[in-house]
Amino acid sequence: MTGKITFTMIKPAAYQNLHAGKILDMILANGFRIVAIKAVNLSSNLAAKFYEVHKERPFYNDLVKSMSSGTILAAILEKENAVESYRTLIGSTNPADAAEGTIRKYFGESIEKNAVHGSDSDENALKEAAFFFSEFERV
Ligand code: ATP
Ligand code: MG
């Protein structure tokens, strides 16, 4: 069965550079419904916890620092086959490799400042959504 929700964050550089509105436009134009959304400043502890799966990777410390460097916009998105459909819309991790028309192609500056996060599985989408939002914050 394909999952109906995914979780995204508009990363600090993209938020700071005022790309959030255009990114949300692309998300809505591609048929996603916004189930929950909020702007937050992640502490380095929370960013470290969110990206714990990557803690052995060489870029982990930089990633945590970058994700806690400024405001992010976190959201739960709903669509049929949400995880895969959103990964297609955002494009490859490295914006240099991202396909034309993808969010990372338009708004990513580098592999670290790649504009957005998108869940990589249904299981992680549920975990990540629950990390940020309580039931009553969702519509
Ligand atoms: P995300 O989880 O943010 O949606 P992703 O699933 O495409 O991205 P992951 O492998 O999960 O990529 O990496 C998480 C994040 O870590 C990436 O979005 C990127 O910002 C950063 N990252 C990944 N690989 C590198 C790298 N080689 N150097 C620096 N940063 C990296
Ligand atoms: Mg990932």
JSON list of C-alpha atoms and ligand atoms in Angstrom, two decimals:
[
{"chain": "A", "resi": 1, "resn": "MET", "atom": "CA", "xyz": [0.00, 0.00, 0.00]},
{"chain": "A", "resi": 2, "resn": "THR", "atom": "CA", "xyz": [1.29, 3.45, -0.82]},
{"chain": "A", "resi": 3, "resn": "GLY", "atom": "CA", "xyz": [1.49, 5.98, 1.98]},
{"chain": "A", "resi": 4, "resn": "LYS", "atom": "CA", "xyz": [-0.58, 9.10, 2.01]},
{"chain": "A", "resi": 5, "resn": "ILE", "atom": "CA", "xyz": [1.70, 11.42, 3.94]},
{"chain": "A", "resi": 6, "resn": "THR", "atom": "CA", "xyz": [5.23, 12.70, 3.80]},
{"chain": "A", "resi": 7, "resn": "PHE", "atom": "CA", "xyz": [7.12, 15.18, 5.92]},
{"chain": "A", "resi": 8, "resn": "THR", "atom": "CA", "xyz": [9.13, 18.14, 4.65]},
{"chain": "A", "resi": 9, "resn": "MET", "atom": "CA", "xyz": [11.25, 20.97, 5.97]},
{"chain": "A", "resi": 10, "resn": "ILE", "atom": "CA", "xyz": [12.17, 24.11, 4.08]},
{"chain": "A", "resi": 11, "resn": "LYS", "atom": "CA", "xyz": [15.77, 24.46, 5.23]},
{"chain": "A", "resi": 12, "resn": "PRO", "atom": "CA", "xyz": [17.26, 27.61, 6.85]},
{"chain": "A", "resi": 13, "resn": "ALA", "atom": "CA", "xyz": [18.97, 29.11, 3.76]},
{"chain": "A", "resi": 14, "resn": "ALA", "atom": "CA", "xyz": [15.87, 28.71, 1.59]},
{"chain": "A", "resi": 15, "resn": "TYR", "atom": "CA", "xyz": [13.66, 30.20, 4.30]},
{"chain": "A", "resi": 16, "resn": "GLN", "atom": "CA", "xyz": [16.11, 33.07, 4.90]},
{"chain": "A", "resi": 17, "resn": "ASN", "atom": "CA", "xyz": [16.27, 33.79, 1.16]},
{"chain": "A", "resi": 18, "resn": "LEU", "atom": "CA", "xyz": [12.46, 34.09, 1.00]},
{"chain": "A", "resi": 19, "resn": "HIS", "atom": "CA", "xyz": [11.91, 31.01, -1.18]},
{"chain": "A", "resi": 20, "resn": "ALA", "atom": "CA", "xyz": [9.27, 29.47, 1.11]},
{"chain": "A", "resi": 21, "resn": "GLY", "atom": "CA", "xyz": [6.32, 30.99, -0.76]},
{"chain": "A", "resi": 22, "resn": "LYS", "atom": "CA", "xyz": [7.48, 29.73, -4.16]},
{"chain": "A", "resi": 23, "resn": "ILE", "atom": "CA", "xyz": [8.31, 26.29, -2.75]},
{"chain": "A", "resi": 24, "resn": "LEU", "atom": "CA", "xyz": [4.84, 26.02, -1.18]},
{"chain": "A", "resi": 25, "resn": "ASP", "atom": "CA", "xyz": [3.33, 27.09, -4.52]},
{"chain": "A", "resi": 26, "resn": "MET", "atom": "CA", "xyz": [5.13, 24.20, -6.23]},
{"chain": "A", "resi": 27, "resn": "ILE", "atom": "CA", "xyz": [3.99, 21.78, -3.53]},
{"chain": "A", "resi": 28, "resn": "LEU", "atom": "CA", "xyz": [0.33, 22.84, -3.86]},
{"chain": "A", "resi": 29, "resn": "ALA", "atom": "CA", "xyz": [0.47, 22.96, -7.67]},
{"chain": "A", "resi": 30, "resn": "ASN", "atom": "CA", "xyz": [1.64, 19.34, -7.60]},
{"chain": "A", "resi": 31, "resn": "GLY", "atom": "CA", "xyz": [-1.45, 18.19, -5.75]},
{"chain": "A", "resi": 32, "resn": "PHE", "atom": "CA", "xyz": [-0.22, 17.93, -2.18]},
{"chain": "A", "resi": 33, "resn": "ARG", "atom": "CA", "xyz": [-2.51, 19.01, 0.65]},
{"chain": "A", "resi": 34, "resn": "ILE", "atom": "CA", "xyz": [-0.94, 20.74, 3.66]},
{"chain": "A", "resi": 35, "resn": "VAL", "atom": "CA", "xyz": [-2.00, 18.79, 6.74]},
{"chain": "A", "resi": 36, "resn": "ALA", "atom": "CA", "xyz": [0.16, 20.73, 9.23]},
{"chain": "A", "resi": 37, "resn": "ILE", "atom": "CA", "xyz": [2.72, 23.52, 8.98]},
{"chain": "A", "resi": 38, "resn": "LYS", "atom": "CA", "xyz": [4.82, 25.65, 11.29]},
{"chain": "A", "resi": 39, "resn": "ALA", "atom": "CA", "xyz": [7.96, 27.78, 11.40]},
{"chain": "A", "resi": 40, "resn": "VAL", "atom": "CA", "xyz": [10.44, 26.70, 14.08]},
{"chain": "A", "resi": 41, "resn": "ASN", "atom": "CA", "xyz": [14.01, 27.28, 15.19]},
{"chain": "A", "resi": 42, "resn": "LEU", "atom": "CA", "xyz": [15.57, 23.87, 15.85]},
{"chain": "A", "resi": 43, "resn": "SER", "atom": "CA", "xyz": [18.06, 23.67, 18.69]},
{"chain": "A", "resi": 44, "resn": "SER", "atom": "CA", "xyz": [21.21, 21.74, 17.80]},
{"chain": "A", "resi": 45, "resn": "ASN", "atom": "CA", "xyz": [19.99, 18.97, 20.15]},
{"chain": "A", "resi": 46, "resn": "LEU", "atom": "CA", "xyz": [16.73, 18.60, 18.23]},
{"chain": "A", "resi": 47, "resn": "ALA", "atom": "CA", "xyz": [18.46, 18.75, 14.84]},
{"chain": "A", "resi": 48, "resn": "ALA", "atom": "CA", "xyz": [20.93, 16.09, 16.06]},
{"chain": "A", "resi": 49, "resn": "LYS", "atom": "CA", "xyz": [18.04, 13.89, 17.17]},
{"chain": "A", "resi": 50, "resn": "PHE", "atom": "CA", "xyz": [16.12, 14.35, 13.91]},
{"chain": "A", "resi": 51, "resn": "TYR", "atom": "CA", "xyz": [19.16, 13.34, 11.82]},
{"chain": "A", "resi": 52, "resn": "GLU", "atom": "CA", "xyz": [20.37, 10.62, 14.24]},
{"chain": "A", "resi": 53, "resn": "VAL", "atom": "CA", "xyz": [20.30, 8.03, 11.41]},
{"chain": "A", "resi": 54, "resn": "HIS", "atom": "CA", "xyz": [23.19, 9.94, 9.83]},
{"chain": "A", "resi": 55, "resn": "LYS", "atom": "CA", "xyz": [25.33, 10.23, 12.97]},
{"chain": "A", "resi": 56, "resn": "GLU", "atom": "CA", "xyz": [28.13, 8.07, 11.58]},
{"chain": "A", "resi": 57, "resn": "ARG", "atom": "CA", "xyz": [28.30, 10.04, 8.32]},
{"chain": "A", "resi": 58, "resn": "PRO", "atom": "CA", "xyz": [31.15, 12.53, 7.85]},
{"chain": "A", "resi": 59, "resn": "PHE", "atom": "CA", "xyz": [28.75, 15.40, 7.16]},
{"chain": "A", "resi": 60, "resn": "TYR", "atom": "CA", "xyz": [26.64, 14.86, 10.31]},
{"chain": "A", "resi": 61, "resn": "ASN", "atom": "CA", "xyz": [28.07, 17.73, 12.41]},
{"chain": "A", "resi": 62, "resn": "ASP", "atom": "CA", "xyz": [27.83, 20.21, 9.54]},
{"chain": "A", "resi": 63, "resn": "LEU", "atom": "CA", "xyz": [24.30, 19.06, 8.79]},
{"chain": "A", "resi": 64, "resn": "VAL", "atom": "CA", "xyz": [23.21, 19.56, 12.41]},
{"chain": "A", "resi": 65, "resn": "LYS", "atom": "CA", "xyz": [24.87, 22.98, 12.51]},
{"chain": "A", "resi": 66, "resn": "SER", "atom": "CA", "xyz": [23.24, 24.01, 9.25]},
{"chain": "A", "resi": 67, "resn": "MET", "atom": "CA", "xyz": [19.75, 22.81, 10.23]},
{"chain": "A", "resi": 68, "resn": "SER", "atom": "CA", "xyz": [19.93, 24.68, 13.54]},
{"chain": "A", "resi": 69, "resn": "SER", "atom": "CA", "xyz": [21.36, 27.87, 12.01]},
{"chain": "A", "resi": 70, "resn": "GLY", "atom": "CA", "xyz": [18.02, 29.57, 11.37]},
{"chain": "A", "resi": 71, "resn": "THR", "atom": "CA", "xyz": [14.28, 29.21, 11.00]},
{"chain": "A", "resi": 72, "resn": "ILE", "atom": "CA", "xyz": [12.87, 26.23, 9.13]},
{"chain": "A", "resi": 73, "resn": "LEU", "atom": "CA", "xyz": [9.34, 25.61, 7.90]},
{"chain": "A", "resi": 74, "resn": "ALA", "atom": "CA", "xyz": [8.16, 22.11, 8.79]},
{"chain": "A", "resi": 75, "resn": "ALA", "atom": "CA", "xyz": [5.10, 20.56, 7.16]},
{"chain": "A", "resi": 76, "resn": "ILE", "atom": "CA", "xyz": [3.14, 17.34, 6.72]},
{"chain": "A", "resi": 77, "resn": "LEU", "atom": "CA", "xyz": [1.93, 16.82, 3.16]},
{"chain": "A", "resi": 78, "resn": "GLU", "atom": "CA", "xyz": [-0.79, 14.47, 1.92]},
{"chain": "A", "resi": 79, "resn": "LYS", "atom": "CA", "xyz": [-1.11, 12.86, -1.49]},
{"chain": "A", "resi": 80, "resn": "GLU", "atom": "CA", "xyz": [-1.39, 9.34, -2.91]},
{"chain": "A", "resi": 81, "resn": "ASN", "atom": "CA", "xyz": [2.09, 7.80, -2.88]},
{"chain": "A", "resi": 82, "resn": "ALA", "atom": "CA", "xyz": [3.26, 10.93, -1.02]},
{"chain": "A", "resi": 83, "resn": "VAL", "atom": "CA", "xyz": [6.85, 9.90, -0.19]},
{"chain": "A", "resi": 84, "resn": "GLU", "atom": "CA", "xyz": [7.86, 8.89, -3.70]},
{"chain": "A", "resi": 85, "resn": "SER", "atom": "CA", "xyz": [5.87, 11.66, -5.38]},
{"chain": "A", "resi": 86, "resn": "TYR", "atom": "CA", "xyz": [7.51, 14.30, -3.17]},
{"chain": "A", "resi": 87, "resn": "ARG", "atom": "CA", "xyz": [11.02, 12.87, -3.68]},
{"chain": "A", "resi": 88, "resn": "THR", "atom": "CA", "xyz": [10.40, 13.23, -7.41]},
{"chain": "A", "resi": 89, "resn": "LEU", "atom": "CA", "xyz": [9.27, 16.84, -6.97]},
{"chain": "A", "resi": 90, "resn": "ILE", "atom": "CA", "xyz": [12.31, 17.80, -4.86]},
{"chain": "A", "resi": 91, "resn": "GLY", "atom": "CA", "xyz": [14.97, 16.12, -7.04]},
{"chain": "A", "resi": 92, "resn": "SER", "atom": "CA", "xyz": [18.38, 14.65, -6.22]},
{"chain": "A", "resi": 93, "resn": "THR", "atom": "CA", "xyz": [20.14, 15.38, -2.91]},
{"chain": "A", "resi": 94, "resn": "ASN", "atom": "CA", "xyz": [22.81, 17.39, -4.73]},
{"chain": "A", "resi": 95, "resn": "PRO", "atom": "CA", "xyz": [21.11, 20.28, -6.57]},
{"chain": "A", "resi": 96, "resn": "ALA", "atom": "CA", "xyz": [23.80, 19.99, -9.26]},
{"chain": "A", "resi": 97, "resn": "ASP", "atom": "CA", "xyz": [22.32, 16.56, -10.15]},
{"chain": "A", "resi": 98, "resn": "ALA", "atom": "CA", "xyz": [18.67, 17.53, -9.70]},
{"chain": "A", "resi": 99, "resn": "ALA", "atom": "CA", "xyz": [16.37, 17.32, -12.71]},
{"chain": "A", "resi": 100, "resn": "GLU", "atom": "CA", "xyz": [14.97, 20.44, -14.39]},
{"chain": "A", "resi": 101, "resn": "GLY", "atom": "CA", "xyz": [11.79, 21.66, -12.77]},
{"chain": "A", "resi": 102, "resn": "THR", "atom": "CA", "xyz": [12.54, 20.23, -9.32]},
{"chain": "A", "resi": 103, "resn": "ILE", "atom": "CA", "xyz": [12.58, 22.24, -6.10]},
{"chain": "A", "resi": 104, "resn": "ARG", "atom": "CA", "xyz": [16.26, 21.54, -5.45]},
{"chain": "A", "resi": 105, "resn": "LYS", "atom": "CA", "xyz": [17.16, 22.53, -9.00]},
{"chain": "A", "resi": 106, "resn": "TYR", "atom": "CA", "xyz": [15.43, 25.90, -8.58]},
{"chain": "A", "resi": 107, "resn": "PHE", "atom": "CA", "xyz": [16.30, 26.69, -4.98]},
{"chain": "A", "resi": 108, "resn": "GLY", "atom": "CA", "xyz": [19.22, 24.49, -3.84]},
{"chain": "A", "resi": 109, "resn": "GLU", "atom": "CA", "xyz": [22.60, 26.17, -3.47]},
{"chain": "A", "resi": 110, "resn": "SER", "atom": "CA", "xyz": [24.72, 23.14, -2.53]},
{"chain": "A", "resi": 111, "resn": "ILE", "atom": "CA", "xyz": [24.36, 19.56, -1.25]},
{"chain": "A", "resi": 112, "resn": "GLU", "atom": "CA", "xyz": [24.05, 20.96, 2.28]},
{"chain": "A", "resi": 113, "resn": "LYS", "atom": "CA", "xyz": [21.88, 23.96, 1.40]},
{"chain": "A", "resi": 114, "resn": "ASN", "atom": "CA", "xyz": [19.61, 21.87, -0.79]},
{"chain": "A", "resi": 115, "resn": "ALA", "atom": "CA", "xyz": [16.45, 23.84, 0.02]},
{"chain": "A", "resi": 116, "resn": "VAL", "atom": "CA", "xyz": [14.23, 21.08, 1.41]},
{"chain": "A", "resi": 117, "resn": "HIS", "atom": "CA", "xyz": [14.07, 17.80, 3.28]},
{"chain": "A", "resi": 118, "resn": "GLY", "atom": "CA", "xyz": [11.73, 15.02, 2.19]},
{"chain": "A", "resi": 119, "resn": "SER", "atom": "CA", "xyz": [11.05, 11.74, 4.01]},
{"chain": "A", "resi": 120, "resn": "ASP", "atom": "CA", "xyz": [12.61, 8.66, 2.40]},
{"chain": "A", "resi": 121, "resn": "SER", "atom": "CA", "xyz": [10.03, 6.01, 3.45]},
{"chain": "A", "resi": 122, "resn": "ASP", "atom": "CA", "xyz": [6.47, 5.72, 4.76]},
{"chain": "A", "resi": 123, "resn": "GLU", "atom": "CA", "xyz": [7.83, 4.60, 8.11]},
{"chain": "A", "resi": 124, "resn": "ASN", "atom": "CA", "xyz": [10.13, 7.62, 8.42]},
{"chain": "A", "resi": 125, "resn": "ALA", "atom": "CA", "xyz": [7.38, 9.97, 7.22]},
{"chain": "A", "resi": 126, "resn": "LEU", "atom": "CA", "xyz": [5.20, 8.87, 10.16]},
{"chain": "A", "resi": 127, "resn": "LYS", "atom": "CA", "xyz": [8.10, 9.15, 12.61]},
{"chain": "A", "resi": 128, "resn": "GLU", "atom": "CA", "xyz": [9.18, 12.58, 11.36]},
{"chain": "A", "resi": 129, "resn": "ALA", "atom": "CA", "xyz": [5.62, 13.93, 11.31]},
{"chain": "A", "resi": 130, "resn": "ALA", "atom": "CA", "xyz": [5.15, 12.76, 14.92]},
{"chain": "A", "resi": 131, "resn": "PHE", "atom": "CA", "xyz": [8.48, 14.32, 15.93]},
{"chain": "A", "resi": 132, "resn": "PHE", "atom": "CA", "xyz": [7.18, 17.77, 14.93]},
{"chain": "A", "resi": 133, "resn": "PHE", "atom": "CA", "xyz": [3.40, 17.71, 15.24]},
{"chain": "A", "resi": 134, "resn": "SER", "atom": "CA", "xyz": [0.84, 16.53, 17.77]},
{"chain": "A", "resi": 135, "resn": "GLU", "atom": "CA", "xyz": [-2.49, 15.13, 16.57]},
{"chain": "A", "resi": 136, "resn": "PHE", "atom": "CA", "xyz": [-4.36, 18.36, 17.25]},
{"chain": "A", "resi": 137, "resn": "GLU", "atom": "CA", "xyz": [-1.97, 20.41, 15.10]},
{"chain": "A", "resi": 138, "resn": "ARG", "atom": "CA", "xyz": [-3.07, 18.42, 12.02]},
{"chain": "A", "resi": 139, "resn": "VAL", "atom": "CA", "xyz": [-6.09, 19.03, 9.85]},
{"chain": "B", "resi": 1, "resn": "ATP", "atom": "P1", "xyz": [16.91, 14.83, 3.10]},
{"chain": "B", "resi": 1, "resn": "ATP", "atom": "O1", "xyz": [16.96, 13.70, 4.08]},
{"chain": "B", "resi": 1, "resn": "ATP", "atom": "O2", "xyz": [17.33, 16.17, 3.68]},
{"chain": "B", "resi": 1, "resn": "ATP", "atom": "O3", "xyz": [15.61, 14.92, 2.35]},
{"chain": "B", "resi": 1, "resn": "ATP", "atom": "P2", "xyz": [18.24, 13.21, 1.18]},
{"chain": "B", "resi": 1, "resn": "ATP", "atom": "O4", "xyz": [17.36, 12.11, 1.69]},
{"chain": "B", "resi": 1, "resn": "ATP", "atom": "O5", "xyz": [18.18, 13.54, -0.27]},
{"chain": "B", "resi": 1, "resn": "ATP", "atom": "O6", "xyz": [17.98, 14.55, 1.97]},
{"chain": "B", "resi": 1, "resn": "ATP", "atom": "P3", "xyz": [20.29, 12.14, 2.87]},
{"chain": "B", "resi": 1, "resn": "ATP", "atom": "O7", "xyz": [21.26, 11.14, 2.41]},
{"chain": "B", "resi": 1, "resn": "ATP", "atom": "O8", "xyz": [19.17, 11.74, 3.76]},
{"chain": "B", "resi": 1, "resn": "ATP", "atom": "O9", "xyz": [19.73, 12.92, 1.58]},
{"chain": "B", "resi": 1, "resn": "ATP", "atom": "O10", "xyz": [21.12, 13.30, 3.59]},
{"chain": "B", "resi": 1, "resn": "ATP", "atom": "C1", "xyz": [20.49, 14.20, 4.49]},
{"chain": "B", "resi": 1, "resn": "ATP", "atom": "C2", "xyz": [21.01, 15.60, 4.22]},
{"chain": "B", "resi": 1, "resn": "ATP", "atom": "O11", "xyz": [22.40, 15.61, 4.54]},
{"chain": "B", "resi": 1, "resn": "ATP", "atom": "C3", "xyz": [20.93, 16.04, 2.77]},
{"chain": "B", "resi": 1, "resn": "ATP", "atom": "O12", "xyz": [19.73, 16.68, 2.46]},
{"chain": "B", "resi": 1, "resn": "ATP", "atom": "C4", "xyz": [22.08, 16.99, 2.64]},
{"chain": "B", "resi": 1, "resn": "ATP", "atom": "O13", "xyz": [21.70, 18.32, 3.04]},
{"chain": "B", "resi": 1, "resn": "ATP", "atom": "C5", "xyz": [23.09, 16.47, 3.64]},
{"chain": "B", "resi": 1, "resn": "ATP", "atom": "N1", "xyz": [24.11, 15.68, 2.94]},
{"chain": "B", "resi": 1, "resn": "ATP", "atom": "C6", "xyz": [23.96, 14.48, 2.34]},
{"chain": "B", "resi": 1, "resn": "ATP", "atom": "N2", "xyz": [25.10, 14.05, 1.80]},
{"chain": "B", "resi": 1, "resn": "ATP", "atom": "C7", "xyz": [26.01, 15.03, 2.04]},
{"chain": "B", "resi": 1, "resn": "ATP", "atom": "C8", "xyz": [27.39, 15.21, 1.74]},
{"chain": "B", "resi": 1, "resn": "ATP", "atom": "N3", "xyz": [28.07, 14.28, 1.05]},
{"chain": "B", "resi": 1, "resn": "ATP", "atom": "N4", "xyz": [27.99, 16.36, 2.16]},
{"chain": "B", "resi": 1, "resn": "ATP", "atom": "C9", "xyz": [27.31, 17.30, 2.86]},
{"chain": "B", "resi": 1, "resn": "ATP", "atom": "N5", "xyz": [26.01, 17.19, 3.18]},
{"chain": "B", "resi": 1, "resn": "ATP", "atom": "C10", "xyz": [25.37, 16.08, 2.78]},
{"chain": "B", "resi": 2, "resn": "MG", "atom": "MG", "xyz": [17.12, 11.63, 3.75]}
]
